PDB file of C-alpha atoms in Angstrom:
ATOM      1  CA  MET A1054      16.842 137.017  78.320  1.00 84.00           C
ATOM      2  CA  LYS A1055      19.388 134.187  74.794  1.00 95.00           C
ATOM      3  CA  ILE A1056      19.841 131.796  77.944  1.00 97.00           C
ATOM      4  CA  ILE A1057      16.310 131.443  78.812  1.00 97.00           C
ATOM      5  CA  GLU A1058      15.369 131.534  75.024  1.00 97.00           C
ATOM      6  CA  ASN A1059      18.112 128.677  74.468  1.00 98.00           C
ATOM      7  CA  TYR A1060      17.093 126.394  77.133  1.00 98.00           C
ATOM      8  CA  LYS A1061      13.340 126.033  75.201  1.00 97.00           C
ATOM      9  CA  ASN A1062      15.453 125.305  71.661  1.00 96.00           C
ATOM     10  CA  ALA A1063      17.842 122.677  73.615  1.00 96.00           C
ATOM     11  CA  ILE A1064      14.757 121.339  74.989  1.00 96.00           C
ATOM     12  CA  GLU A1065      11.956 121.457  72.225  1.00 95.00           C
ATOM     13  CA  THR A1066      14.572 119.791  70.081  1.00 94.00           C
ATOM     14  CA  SER A1067      17.252 117.485  72.410  1.00 93.00           C
ATOM     15  CA  ASP A1068      20.034 119.062  72.028  1.00 96.00           C
ATOM     16  CA  GLU A1069      22.209 118.857  74.204  1.00 95.00           C
ATOM     17  CA  HIS A1070      24.913 120.546  73.471  1.00 97.00           C
ATOM     18  CA  LEU A1071      22.968 123.540  73.747  1.00 97.00           C
ATOM     19  CA  LEU A1072      22.043 122.228  76.846  1.00 97.00           C
ATOM     20  CA  ASN A1073      25.787 122.280  78.086  1.00 96.00           C
ATOM     21  CA  GLU A1074      26.369 125.680  77.246  1.00 97.00           C
ATOM     22  CA  VAL A1075      22.443 126.509  79.353  1.00 98.00           C
ATOM     23  CA  PHE A1076      23.683 124.837  82.369  1.00 98.00           C
ATOM     24  CA  ALA A1077      26.057 126.099  85.201  1.00 98.00           C
ATOM     25  CA  PRO A1078      28.574 123.066  86.424  1.00 98.00           C
ATOM     26  CA  GLN A1079      26.791 121.543  88.670  1.00 98.00           C
ATOM     27  CA  VAL A1080      22.457 121.982  88.077  1.00 98.00           C
ATOM     28  CA  LEU A1081      20.456 120.378  91.341  1.00 97.00           C
ATOM     29  CA  ILE A1082      16.990 119.138  89.730  1.00 95.00           C
ATOM     30  CA  GLU A1083      14.234 118.718  90.820  1.00 94.00           C
ATOM     31  CA  PHE A1084      11.863 115.515  89.634  1.00 83.00           C
ATOM     32  CA  PRO A1085       7.976 115.877  89.520  1.00 75.00           C
ATOM     33  CA  ALA A1086       8.123 112.514  91.824  1.00 72.00           C
ATOM     34  CA  GLY A1087       9.876 114.990  94.832  1.00 75.00           C
ATOM     35  CA  THR A1088      13.454 114.183  94.168  1.00 79.00           C
ATOM     36  CA  SER A1089      15.851 115.742  94.198  1.00 89.00           C
ATOM     37  CA  ASP A1090      19.839 115.517  93.017  1.00 91.00           C
ATOM     38  CA  SER A1091      23.159 117.920  92.282  1.00 94.00           C
ATOM     39  CA  LEU A1092      24.992 117.369  89.104  1.00 94.00           C
ATOM     40  CA  PRO A1093      27.176 118.357  86.836  1.00 96.00           C
ATOM     41  CA  ALA A1094      27.011 120.050  84.192  1.00 96.00           C
ATOM     42  CA  ARG A1095      27.459 116.882  81.360  1.00 95.00           C
ATOM     43  CA  ARG A1096      24.545 114.798  83.023  1.00 93.00           C
ATOM     44  CA  ALA A1097      22.462 116.711  84.045  1.00 94.00           C
ATOM     45  CA  SER A1098      22.697 117.769  79.508  1.00 95.00           C
ATOM     46  CA  TYR A1099      21.968 114.449  78.833  1.00 93.00           C
ATOM     47  CA  MET A1100      19.066 113.957  81.129  1.00 90.00           C
ATOM     48  CA  LEU A1101      17.419 116.551  79.859  1.00 92.00           C
ATOM     49  CA  SER A1102      18.485 115.973  76.122  1.00 92.00           C
ATOM     50  CA  GLN A1103      16.460 113.391  76.589  1.00 89.00           C
ATOM     51  CA  VAL A1104      12.790 114.746  77.238  1.00 84.00           C
ATOM     52  CA  ALA A1105      12.766 115.163  73.574  1.00 80.00           C
ATOM     53  CA  LYS A1106      12.991 111.962  72.692  1.00 87.00           C
ATOM     54  CA  THR A1107      10.807 110.811  74.859  1.00 91.00           C
ATOM     55  CA  ALA A1108       7.386 113.580  75.084  1.00 90.00           C
ATOM     56  CA  SER A1109       5.687 114.410  71.250  1.00 87.00           C
ATOM     57  CA  GLY A1110       5.650 117.473  70.445  1.00 91.00           C
ATOM     58  CA  VAL A1111       7.770 119.352  72.897  1.00 95.00           C
ATOM     59  CA  LYS A1112       6.207 123.077  72.481  1.00 96.00           C
ATOM     60  CA  TYR A1113       7.005 125.862  75.566  1.00 97.00           C
ATOM     61  CA  ALA A1114       3.852 128.302  75.594  1.00 95.00           C
ATOM     62  CA  LEU A1115       4.311 131.021  78.678  1.00 96.00           C
ATOM     63  CA  THR A1116       7.046 132.477  79.354  1.00 97.00           C
ATOM     64  CA  ALA A1117       7.678 134.920  82.551  1.00 97.00           C
ATOM     65  CA  ASP A1118      10.631 136.116  84.210  1.00 97.00           C
ATOM     66  CA  ALA A1119       9.765 135.768  88.179  1.00 96.00           C
ATOM     67  CA  GLY A1120      12.511 137.920  89.826  1.00 97.00           C
ATOM     68  CA  ASN A1121      15.706 137.312  91.782  1.00 97.00           C
ATOM     69  CA  ASN A1122      16.683 135.170  88.650  1.00 98.00           C
ATOM     70  CA  TRP A1123      13.687 132.903  88.714  1.00 98.00           C
ATOM     71  CA  TYR A1124      11.718 132.513  85.626  1.00 98.00           C
ATOM     72  CA  PHE A1125       9.231 130.024  85.283  1.00 98.00           C
ATOM     73  CA  LEU A1126       8.505 128.456  81.252  1.00 98.00           C
ATOM     74  CA  GLY A1127       4.960 126.393  80.802  1.00 98.00           C
ATOM     75  CA  PHE A1128       5.138 124.068  78.324  1.00 97.00           C
ATOM     76  CA  GLU A1129       2.893 121.307  76.159  1.00 96.00           C
ATOM     77  CA  CYS A1130       4.450 117.613  75.318  1.00 96.00           C
ATOM     78  CA  GLN A1131       2.445 114.525  74.540  1.00 95.00           C
ATOM     79  CA  ILE A1132       3.040 111.574  76.004  1.00 95.00           C
ATOM     80  CA  GLU A1133       2.168 108.634  73.175  1.00 93.00           C
ATOM     81  CA  THR A1134      -1.346 109.546  73.619  1.00 94.00           C
ATOM     82  CA  GLN A1135      -1.686 111.261  75.796  1.00 96.00           C
ATOM     83  CA  HIS A1136      -1.904 115.519  76.272  1.00 97.00           C
ATOM     84  CA  LEU A1137       1.184 116.651  79.812  1.00 96.00           C
ATOM     85  CA  GLN A1138       1.227 120.074  80.820  1.00 97.00           C
ATOM     86  CA  GLY A1139       3.830 121.737  82.945  1.00 96.00           C
ATOM     87  CA  ILE A1140       6.354 124.321  84.151  1.00 97.00           C
ATOM     88  CA  ASP A1141       9.927 124.312  84.236  1.00 97.00           C
ATOM     89  CA  GLN A1142      10.951 127.215  87.535  1.00 97.00           C
ATOM     90  CA  LEU A1143      14.624 128.498  86.140  1.00 98.00           C
ATOM     91  CA  HIS A1144      17.185 129.510  88.866  1.00 98.00           C
ATOM     92  CA  LEU A1145      20.260 131.652  86.598  1.00 98.00           C
ATOM     93  CA  ASN A1146      23.241 132.061  88.899  1.00 98.00           C
ATOM     94  CA  LYS A1147      25.721 135.218  88.545  1.00 97.00           C
ATOM     95  CA  GLU A1148      26.705 134.163  85.097  1.00 97.00           C
ATOM     96  CA  GLY A1149      23.501 133.649  84.165  1.00 97.00           C
ATOM     97  CA  LYS A1150      23.754 129.825  83.412  1.00 98.00           C
ATOM     98  CA  ILE A1151      21.159 127.917  84.860  1.00 98.00           C
ATOM     99  CA  ASP A1152      21.994 126.365  88.417  1.00 98.00           C
ATOM    100  CA  GLN A1153      18.558 125.124  89.159  1.00 98.00           C
ATOM    101  CA  LEU A1154      15.237 123.580  87.842  1.00 97.00           C
ATOM    102  CA  ILE A1155      12.263 122.500  89.070  1.00 96.00           C
ATOM    103  CA  ALA A1156       9.978 120.263  87.211  1.00 94.00           C
ATOM    104  CA  TYR A1157       6.178 120.570  87.467  1.00 94.00           C
ATOM    105  CA  MET A1158       3.571 118.080  85.513  1.00 94.00           C
ATOM    106  CA  ARG A1159       0.263 117.140  85.473  1.00 95.00           C
ATOM    107  CA  PRO A1160      -1.980 115.244  85.187  1.00 96.00           C
ATOM    108  CA  ILE A1161      -0.598 112.718  87.376  1.00 93.00           C
ATOM    109  CA  PRO A1162      -0.904 109.375  86.008  1.00 94.00           C
ATOM    110  CA  VAL A1163       0.576 110.903  82.807  1.00 95.00           C
ATOM    111  CA  VAL A1164       3.719 112.248  85.105  1.00 93.00           C
ATOM    112  CA  GLN A1165       4.499 108.817  86.435  1.00 92.00           C
ATOM    113  CA  ARG A1166       4.297 107.399  82.444  1.00 94.00           C
ATOM    114  CA  PHE A1167       6.779 110.019  81.494  1.00 92.00           C
ATOM    115  CA  GLU A1168       9.001 108.978  84.275  1.00 89.00           C
ATOM    116  CA  GLU A1169       8.818 105.539  83.246  1.00 91.00           C
ATOM    117  CA  LEU A1170       9.255 105.903  80.233  1.00 92.00           C
ATOM    118  CA  ILE A1171      12.588 108.937  80.977  1.00 88.00           C
ATOM    119  CA  GLY A1172      14.025 105.592  83.572  1.00 86.00           C
ATOM    120  CA  GLN A1173      13.702 102.975  80.370  1.00 89.00           C
ATOM    121  CA  ARG A1174      15.482 104.771  77.705  1.00 85.00           C
ATOM    122  CA  LEU A1175      18.066 106.010  80.345  1.00 83.00           C
ATOM    123  CA  ARG A1176      18.773 102.479  81.372  1.00 84.00           C
ATOM    124  CA  SER A1177      19.374 101.352  78.364  1.00 82.00           C
ATOM    125  CA  ALA A1178      21.319 103.724  77.206  1.00 70.00           C
ATOM    126  CA  ALA A1179      23.862 103.322  79.950  1.00 65.00           C
TER     127      ALA A1179
END
């Protein structure tokens, strides 16, 4: 599916504009720490575009259609010198845009470091 391929490409290349194209006007994002937030597409696009700038070598290795407009995308990357694995669970609305993203990542210590680095990057840009 084109929207899923565009999402993967956008994350891997840190393409904020392409992310904005694949997102619905409001996107519910659930973060690994258990928090969730409904964000306007522009804000969600900016936040997620910072992933590839913080994690090196983000690559999606697995894509699965889970039915009912849900998709699972397995990825791997490096945080500093440590290996991180994760799954993005995406939901598409009736217009075929991503309206919900749930991120699962492991191992926990690397996820915590990743969240620190992303937080620093977002604060410095504000």
